[in-house]
XYZ file of C-alpha atoms in Angstrom:
559
model
C 25.779 17.559 126.379
C 25.169 14.289 124.552
C 27.929 13.272 122.162
C 26.838 13.410 118.510
C 27.779 10.271 116.628
C 29.549 11.064 113.365
C 27.847 9.213 110.518
C 30.131 8.238 107.654
C 28.851 9.187 104.222
C 28.117 6.365 101.808
C 29.664 6.197 98.327
C 26.204 6.984 96.910
C 26.062 10.216 98.949
C 29.612 11.145 97.915
C 28.665 10.505 94.264
C 25.537 12.668 94.536
C 27.666 15.439 96.008
C 30.258 15.050 93.228
C 27.566 15.292 90.508
C 26.123 18.410 92.151
C 29.606 20.007 92.284
C 30.238 19.063 88.655
C 27.129 20.826 87.433
C 27.529 23.935 89.573
C 31.148 24.141 88.448
C 30.291 23.688 84.745
C 27.593 26.362 84.860
C 29.972 28.732 86.640
C 32.724 28.171 84.043
C 30.210 28.655 81.232
C 29.095 32.009 82.701
C 32.734 32.992 83.190
C 33.396 32.466 79.463
C 36.651 30.470 79.532
C 38.776 28.193 81.684
C 41.880 25.988 81.662
C 40.791 22.373 82.307
C 44.134 21.302 83.823
C 44.707 24.635 85.618
C 43.283 26.030 88.853
C 39.991 27.018 87.153
C 39.322 23.408 86.135
C 40.342 21.874 89.476
C 36.824 21.418 90.914
C 35.686 19.734 87.699
C 38.667 17.343 87.721
C 38.376 16.502 91.432
C 34.613 15.902 91.175
C 35.050 13.577 88.177
C 37.816 11.638 89.943
C 35.683 11.424 93.105
C 32.669 10.236 91.108
C 34.616 7.652 89.052
C 31.836 7.078 86.497
C 31.506 3.536 85.129
C 31.889 4.721 81.539
C 35.322 6.224 82.292
C 36.569 2.950 83.811
C 40.015 3.329 85.376
C 40.049 7.164 85.311
C 41.219 7.283 88.963
C 44.068 4.762 88.403
C 47.586 5.299 86.996
C 47.024 3.181 83.889
C 45.295 4.743 80.887
C 41.604 3.848 80.379
C 41.074 2.395 76.878
C 37.351 1.554 76.494
C 36.396 4.950 77.929
C 38.848 6.562 75.508
C 37.115 4.987 72.502
C 33.682 6.020 73.852
C 34.838 9.653 74.210
C 36.750 9.849 70.911
C 33.673 8.650 68.972
C 31.727 11.596 70.429
C 34.320 14.308 69.835
C 35.597 15.690 66.504
C 38.498 14.000 64.745
C 41.757 15.828 65.517
C 40.647 17.350 68.831
C 43.555 15.631 70.611
C 45.955 17.917 68.639
C 44.219 21.177 69.644
C 45.343 23.415 72.498
C 42.338 25.718 72.131
C 38.725 24.480 72.067
C 36.021 27.042 71.400
C 32.341 26.263 72.043
C 30.132 28.439 69.822
C 26.518 28.878 68.745
C 25.604 28.550 65.044
C 27.670 31.536 63.938
C 27.954 30.957 60.182
C 30.933 28.589 59.973
C 28.889 26.261 57.724
C 29.042 28.948 54.994
C 32.835 29.236 55.217
C 35.678 27.238 53.669
C 36.182 25.296 56.933
C 35.445 21.582 56.609
C 32.503 20.400 58.737
C 33.650 17.589 61.041
C 30.847 15.454 62.522
C 31.782 12.919 65.251
C 30.640 9.331 64.451
C 28.363 9.016 67.528
C 27.123 12.601 68.089
C 25.401 14.891 65.595
C 27.290 18.113 66.141
C 29.104 20.359 63.654
C 32.760 21.014 64.421
C 35.377 23.087 62.562
C 39.169 22.894 62.690
C 40.105 26.588 62.527
C 43.871 25.994 62.446
C 46.334 23.426 63.762
C 45.749 24.567 67.373
C 42.027 25.411 67.501
C 38.814 23.375 67.222
C 35.391 25.036 67.228
C 32.390 22.952 68.367
C 28.897 24.222 67.541
C 26.363 23.937 70.382
C 22.746 23.959 69.208
C 21.228 21.332 71.517
C 21.232 23.131 74.857
C 23.088 22.829 78.148
C 23.143 19.018 78.162
C 25.449 19.140 75.153
C 27.844 21.490 76.972
C 27.887 19.185 80.034
C 28.504 16.193 77.742
C 31.470 17.845 75.978
C 33.073 19.286 79.132
C 33.039 15.956 81.007
C 34.449 14.126 77.951
C 37.221 16.726 77.555
C 38.054 16.596 81.275
C 38.408 12.795 81.012
C 40.583 13.165 77.892
C 42.920 15.683 79.529
C 43.243 13.630 82.743
C 44.299 10.657 80.585
C 46.770 12.845 78.638
C 48.516 13.818 81.893
C 48.786 10.133 82.839
C 50.662 9.555 79.556
C 52.888 12.594 80.264
C 53.842 11.219 83.703
C 54.613 7.753 82.314
C 56.914 8.941 79.490
C 58.844 11.782 81.199
C 62.205 11.128 82.886
C 63.738 13.470 85.472
C 61.277 16.375 85.341
C 61.344 16.520 81.567
C 65.096 16.211 81.056
C 64.495 13.155 78.865
C 61.790 10.711 77.698
C 61.578 6.916 77.773
C 62.720 5.124 74.595
C 59.207 3.766 73.873
C 57.939 7.360 73.599
C 60.782 8.288 71.211
C 59.917 5.264 69.047
C 56.242 6.331 68.912
C 57.188 9.972 68.189
C 59.373 8.895 65.269
C 56.448 7.012 63.653
C 53.871 9.792 64.166
C 55.924 12.926 63.391
C 57.425 11.463 60.204
C 54.152 9.738 59.167
C 56.131 6.541 58.667
C 54.659 3.707 56.636
C 55.458 0.699 58.811
C 55.389 -3.068 58.284
C 53.170 -5.415 60.299
C 56.190 -6.477 62.371
C 57.123 -2.845 63.142
C 53.482 -2.192 64.048
C 53.562 -5.013 66.618
C 56.786 -3.574 68.068
C 55.051 -0.174 68.401
C 51.993 -1.831 70.045
C 54.301 -3.583 72.545
C 55.954 -0.231 73.373
C 52.535 1.424 73.646
C 51.475 -1.226 76.178
C 54.335 -0.081 78.409
C 53.409 3.617 77.979
C 49.730 2.971 78.799
C 50.213 0.350 81.507
C 48.179 -2.134 79.457
C 48.729 -5.612 77.985
C 49.706 -6.253 74.351
C 46.255 -7.841 73.739
C 44.377 -4.825 75.149
C 46.355 -2.335 73.053
C 46.034 -4.487 69.906
C 42.219 -4.683 70.200
C 41.898 -0.892 70.681
C 44.306 -0.290 67.766
C 41.996 -2.395 65.544
C 38.868 -0.618 66.842
C 40.248 2.848 65.984
C 41.677 1.859 62.585
C 40.289 3.819 59.597
C 40.762 3.410 55.832
C 42.730 6.691 55.694
C 44.885 5.917 58.742
C 45.208 2.415 60.110
C 47.560 3.656 62.850
C 45.153 6.299 64.149
C 45.580 4.991 67.710
C 49.331 5.807 67.615
C 48.530 9.381 66.538
C 45.829 9.742 69.201
C 48.082 8.617 72.071
C 51.067 10.634 70.821
C 49.143 13.934 70.566
C 47.356 13.409 73.895
C 50.744 12.844 75.542
C 52.448 15.651 73.612
C 49.880 18.276 74.674
C 50.121 16.991 78.255
C 53.924 17.406 78.077
C 53.531 20.932 76.618
C 51.225 21.876 79.511
C 53.544 20.614 82.233
C 56.967 21.513 80.793
C 56.240 24.578 78.655
C 53.157 25.991 80.430
C 51.152 25.832 77.167
C 47.822 25.297 78.917
C 44.851 23.932 76.992
C 41.974 26.409 77.106
C 38.222 26.011 76.603
C 36.288 29.156 75.690
C 32.568 29.854 75.207
C 31.601 32.411 72.565
C 29.641 35.514 73.611
C 26.773 34.558 71.272
C 26.518 31.090 72.868
C 26.434 32.560 76.404
C 23.643 34.958 75.370
C 21.574 32.402 73.422
C 21.605 29.344 75.696
C 18.262 28.583 77.367
C 16.196 30.850 75.080
C 14.756 28.128 72.784
C 16.135 29.876 69.691
C 16.741 26.671 67.710
C 13.657 24.863 69.061
C 11.390 27.743 68.022
C 12.668 27.707 64.425
C 12.456 23.884 64.331
C 8.826 23.757 65.581
C 7.683 26.539 63.243
C 9.168 24.694 60.258
C 7.043 21.642 61.145
C 3.841 23.674 61.622
C 4.479 25.463 58.318
C 4.661 22.082 56.523
C 1.420 20.975 58.265
C -0.323 24.170 57.114
C 0.947 23.875 53.518
C -0.433 20.318 53.341
C -3.790 21.156 55.025
C -2.925 18.991 58.046
C -2.969 21.657 60.760
C -6.574 21.004 61.889
C -6.265 17.212 61.980
C -5.807 15.058 65.138
C -2.041 14.787 65.783
C -0.011 12.006 67.373
C 3.622 12.868 68.196
C 6.224 10.096 68.431
C 9.811 10.665 69.562
C 11.766 7.783 68.055
C 14.419 6.980 65.458
C 13.913 7.693 61.748
C 13.344 4.103 60.623
C 11.113 2.058 62.939
C 7.782 3.884 62.364
C 8.559 4.220 58.650
C 9.362 0.505 58.251
C 6.501 -0.671 60.501
C 3.901 1.190 58.413
C 5.315 0.876 54.891
C 7.874 -1.974 54.584
C 5.350 -4.804 54.044
C 3.644 -2.984 51.155
C 6.889 -1.596 49.683
C 8.683 -4.974 49.683
C 6.013 -7.672 49.026
C 8.577 -10.281 47.868
C 10.828 -9.840 50.938
C 7.768 -9.630 53.254
C 6.555 -13.024 51.970
C 9.968 -14.584 52.681
C 10.504 -13.108 56.162
C 8.151 -13.629 59.110
C 7.586 -11.345 62.112
C 10.445 -8.923 62.719
C 12.788 -10.746 60.290
C 11.934 -8.196 57.583
C 13.047 -5.368 59.900
C 16.263 -7.260 60.718
C 16.909 -7.484 56.990
C 16.334 -3.722 56.627
C 18.674 -3.035 59.571
C 21.650 -4.624 57.771
C 24.289 -2.184 56.548
C 24.166 -3.800 53.068
C 20.380 -3.320 52.669
C 20.618 0.250 51.309
C 18.621 -0.539 48.077
C 15.745 -2.034 50.151
C 15.761 0.936 52.563
C 15.621 3.292 49.570
C 12.656 1.367 48.108
C 10.721 1.712 51.412
C 11.446 5.465 51.604
C 10.347 6.023 48.000
C 7.113 4.057 48.525
C 6.432 5.947 51.784
C 6.912 9.364 50.143
C 4.251 8.401 47.561
C 1.858 7.204 50.294
C 1.582 9.988 52.856
C 5.084 10.529 54.278
C 6.700 13.990 54.198
C 10.331 14.151 55.301
C 11.512 17.388 56.947
C 15.307 17.558 57.053
C 16.426 19.820 59.876
C 17.794 23.217 58.905
C 17.309 24.889 62.324
C 20.442 23.539 64.016
C 18.610 21.239 66.466
C 19.816 18.207 64.456
C 16.343 16.680 64.860
C 14.880 15.471 61.570
C 11.120 14.903 61.303
C 8.677 12.707 59.388
C 5.043 13.788 58.946
C 2.699 10.924 58.030
C -0.778 11.596 56.624
C -2.558 8.365 57.625
C -5.319 9.075 55.059
C -2.865 8.094 52.338
C -1.813 4.761 53.885
C -3.143 1.661 52.117
C -4.381 -0.318 55.145
C -5.328 -3.308 52.975
C -1.643 -4.162 52.590
C -0.510 -2.750 55.971
C 0.425 -4.600 59.164
C -2.129 -2.462 61.038
C -5.922 -2.241 61.083
C -7.548 1.186 61.262
C -9.907 0.851 64.236
C -9.320 3.582 66.847
C -8.979 6.276 64.200
C -11.796 5.513 61.718
C -13.093 8.795 60.147
C -10.520 10.763 62.163
C -7.649 10.924 59.612
C -4.891 11.441 62.194
C -1.462 12.829 61.379
C 1.641 11.246 62.911
C 4.682 13.451 63.581
C 7.837 11.366 64.155
C 10.703 13.390 65.620
C 14.240 12.047 65.906
C 15.865 11.745 69.344
C 16.445 14.941 71.314
C 19.479 15.294 73.590
C 18.928 15.852 77.326
C 17.434 19.271 78.146
C 16.821 19.807 74.420
C 13.779 17.517 74.849
C 12.035 20.244 76.889
C 12.918 22.988 74.399
C 11.683 21.098 71.322
C 8.525 19.565 72.844
C 7.575 22.858 74.546
C 7.830 24.734 71.231
C 6.078 22.004 69.216
C 3.030 21.972 71.527
C 2.546 25.760 71.295
C -0.202 27.101 68.975
C 0.814 28.063 65.446
C 0.626 31.851 65.051
C -0.558 33.025 61.680
C -1.757 36.606 60.924
C -2.264 37.318 64.650
C -4.513 34.232 64.931
C -3.513 31.321 67.152
C -4.094 27.822 65.770
C -4.057 25.287 68.609
C -2.849 21.834 67.603
C -5.230 18.941 68.301
C -2.574 16.762 69.941
C -4.152 13.442 70.953
C -1.047 11.623 72.182
C 2.696 11.927 72.733
C 4.753 8.738 72.612
C 8.430 8.469 73.521
C 10.487 5.450 72.556
C 14.168 5.561 73.422
C 17.312 3.770 74.478
C 18.140 3.687 78.185
C 20.429 2.056 80.701
C 18.727 -0.753 82.611
C 19.395 -1.575 86.274
C 17.855 -5.055 86.231
C 18.147 -7.266 83.169
C 20.385 -6.830 80.145
C 20.826 -5.332 76.675
C 17.656 -5.463 74.575
C 15.213 -5.745 77.516
C 12.269 -3.316 77.767
C 11.400 -0.746 80.461
C 7.902 0.743 80.965
C 8.098 3.779 83.277
C 5.348 4.983 85.619
C 7.242 8.139 86.656
C 10.339 10.155 85.790
C 12.644 11.405 88.546
C 15.063 14.212 87.724
C 18.528 13.412 89.079
C 20.120 15.838 91.532
C 16.707 17.203 92.587
C 13.568 15.897 94.269
C 11.586 16.768 91.092
C 9.360 13.877 90.057
C 6.799 13.445 87.284
C 4.306 10.594 87.800
C 1.942 9.936 84.862
C -0.506 7.396 83.498
C 1.366 5.424 80.878
C -0.916 4.093 78.110
C 1.620 1.311 77.550
C 1.707 -1.454 80.154
C 4.082 -4.292 80.979
C 1.531 -6.772 79.608
C 1.489 -4.990 76.208
C 5.148 -5.776 75.621
C 5.264 -9.349 76.913
C 5.501 -12.263 74.488
C 8.235 -10.823 72.247
C 11.029 -12.921 73.738
C 12.571 -10.112 75.820
C 12.247 -9.295 79.526
C 9.923 -6.382 80.460
C 10.269 -4.271 83.638
C 8.078 -1.488 85.032
C 8.744 1.168 87.671
C 10.345 4.619 87.923
C 12.990 5.922 85.513
C 15.633 8.463 86.452
C 16.441 11.245 83.989
C 20.142 11.776 84.478
C 22.164 14.899 83.785
C 24.545 12.875 81.590
C 24.925 9.141 80.937
C 28.695 9.532 81.257
C 28.389 10.605 84.915
C 26.860 7.508 86.491
C 28.558 5.162 88.900
C 27.477 1.848 90.415
C 27.033 3.116 93.994
C 24.582 5.834 92.994
C 22.636 3.598 90.592
C 22.498 0.778 93.139
C 20.988 3.224 95.671
C 18.248 4.264 93.208
C 17.552 0.636 92.306
C 17.512 -0.803 95.841
C 15.755 2.079 97.645
C 12.047 2.914 97.677
C 12.575 5.049 94.538
C 12.245 1.674 92.725
C 14.230 2.889 89.697
C 14.437 0.391 86.818
C 16.553 2.427 84.405
C 18.200 5.700 83.475
C 17.934 7.968 80.443
C 18.369 11.663 79.655
C 15.116 13.041 78.210
C 12.025 11.634 79.977
C 11.598 14.248 82.732
C 12.172 17.049 80.204
C 9.522 15.688 77.811
C 7.018 15.186 80.639
C 7.679 18.673 82.032
C 6.802 20.159 78.612
C 3.711 17.946 78.155
C 2.370 18.697 81.663
C 2.827 22.457 81.377
C 1.218 22.524 77.886
C -1.782 20.381 78.893
C -2.416 21.186 82.566
C -1.260 24.796 82.987
C -0.947 26.715 79.732
C -3.886 25.136 77.881
C -1.905 24.750 74.658
C -3.164 21.173 74.182
C -5.979 19.060 75.657
C -5.834 18.027 79.329
C -6.735 14.513 78.164
C -3.616 14.039 76.022
C -2.383 10.439 76.240
C 1.265 9.689 76.958
C 3.257 6.566 76.195
C 6.826 5.931 77.311
C 8.853 2.792 76.620
C 12.606 2.220 76.505
C 14.833 -0.619 75.404
C 18.111 -1.322 77.183
C 21.341 -0.245 75.499
C 23.461 -1.274 78.497
C 23.439 -2.267 82.145
C 25.783 0.088 84.039
C 25.546 -2.126 87.148
C 27.186 -5.020 85.283
C 30.938 -4.994 84.701
C 31.632 -5.005 80.971
C 28.039 -4.074 80.067
C 28.287 -0.257 80.058
C 27.832 1.925 76.966
C 31.602 1.824 76.464
C 31.317 -1.922 75.721
C 29.763 -1.249 72.293
C 26.398 -0.949 70.564
C 23.344 -3.195 70.490
C 23.668 -4.491 66.923
C 20.783 -6.802 65.958
C 19.772 -7.214 69.646
C 17.995 -3.859 69.385
C 15.705 -4.815 66.476
C 13.137 -6.869 68.455
C 12.508 -4.376 71.313
C 12.547 -1.374 68.947
C 9.902 -2.820 66.651
C 7.865 -4.390 69.486
C 7.494 -0.954 71.129
C 6.811 0.753 67.770
C 4.157 -1.838 66.921
C 2.302 -1.299 70.205
C 2.406 2.506 69.888
C 1.003 2.363 66.337
C -1.645 -0.223 67.298
C -2.952 2.146 69.992
C -2.969 5.090 67.554
C -4.742 3.168 64.774
């Protein structure tokens, strides 16, 4: 019998396997209803994350504590979560009507409630992707907390290193310390974390708030303290999923309410029978592109091209932003603040009420058609399918179905790029769903040529819709980029949007088969470049040009 040569698995194959295990494990734990992340029940999740070593979590597999990844995670989780032994994931179960303070993380729109000193409740209204996001972030956080525990404990918990005692004294007694004492504490913290004084100082500054400029000390102390409690006192941290959440997930409960609210507004304003163009984007670029020039004639005369939008993007331009919103609301814009729990706000624009004589755009493609533009804020992962699927369904009224005349769906979003850098543009020709062979080719109405000439690089090819941006590593991404998949970037919603559009237009007959689709993304990071991942910070002004270039081309094609 011929000897079979054993073929070693590549890092890309190992990473694919780790991602698959992560998702199977997370779904199993969710169905189970509870688990202990650092116990036996959370072992598969921990091992898979350590095997995967995602770029965003940096040195997760090393002894030293990862700092950039820590900031990334903390900005997406509720303030005070590091102090909580019990974390409860719930549906919208009425906590907003209680005396509990609503805590919203700076970089994720999710409602959280501190029930008592030991318990944090996190409301899940955006589907499974949100659960995956939270569970991977918490697993990272708890792995890091056990690193701190190991570095500060002496002789199986008989004693602790003096640097830890110094930190504990500051945090427990809420000491007001001098700048010199602060530098002493930072030096001690460097030893606890296995990091340099410079590294710790920069993270301390990044996490500083007006209420607590030593927030980093508190964060590290409580992470370490709960790690110590787990190991020495068997006080295991526990994550539970409420019964209501387990029953509701996957049933489009929030998306249904959200879509019906929009259709109700269309009906009340006699816009239901008009041609409709849907745009998934942020809440400012379409608004500013259509109305800013007319709302701010003085500023428009002084600023050429996209300079006016750069001015409006400044944090200190609140009065100008308010002026644009007020002008827009008098000239065809209806703002629908979300009350469904999806956290997706919506703008409805009646183009009949736009004064095209003072607009950047000419009305050519839509003369005598009076189209309506629906701008929906960004969805999150699988939530894109739920919301788009519900929005494209007919509006039921008195047993009569009113089909929407949807002419086009445009998606503009941020994505990771695999060739190029921050601020560059990607034009996809297909979406591939990670972890499966599912692929969604389509005819994109936007082309590479449309977006050239704006001073940024433009790439076209396939895009991969990932299960979570925090789960990518270089080996896997390099495989997708270098292989015949020809992947140019990664994002979280594209395949889900396309799945909803295809089923509504080609199978269910909810909208026309000839609906036009436009997809374009601008790069928020390059995960293949060291120091250029999402954990390295936001786009700042770099994002203005690609955002408004894409918006301009979408609106030009509509008008």
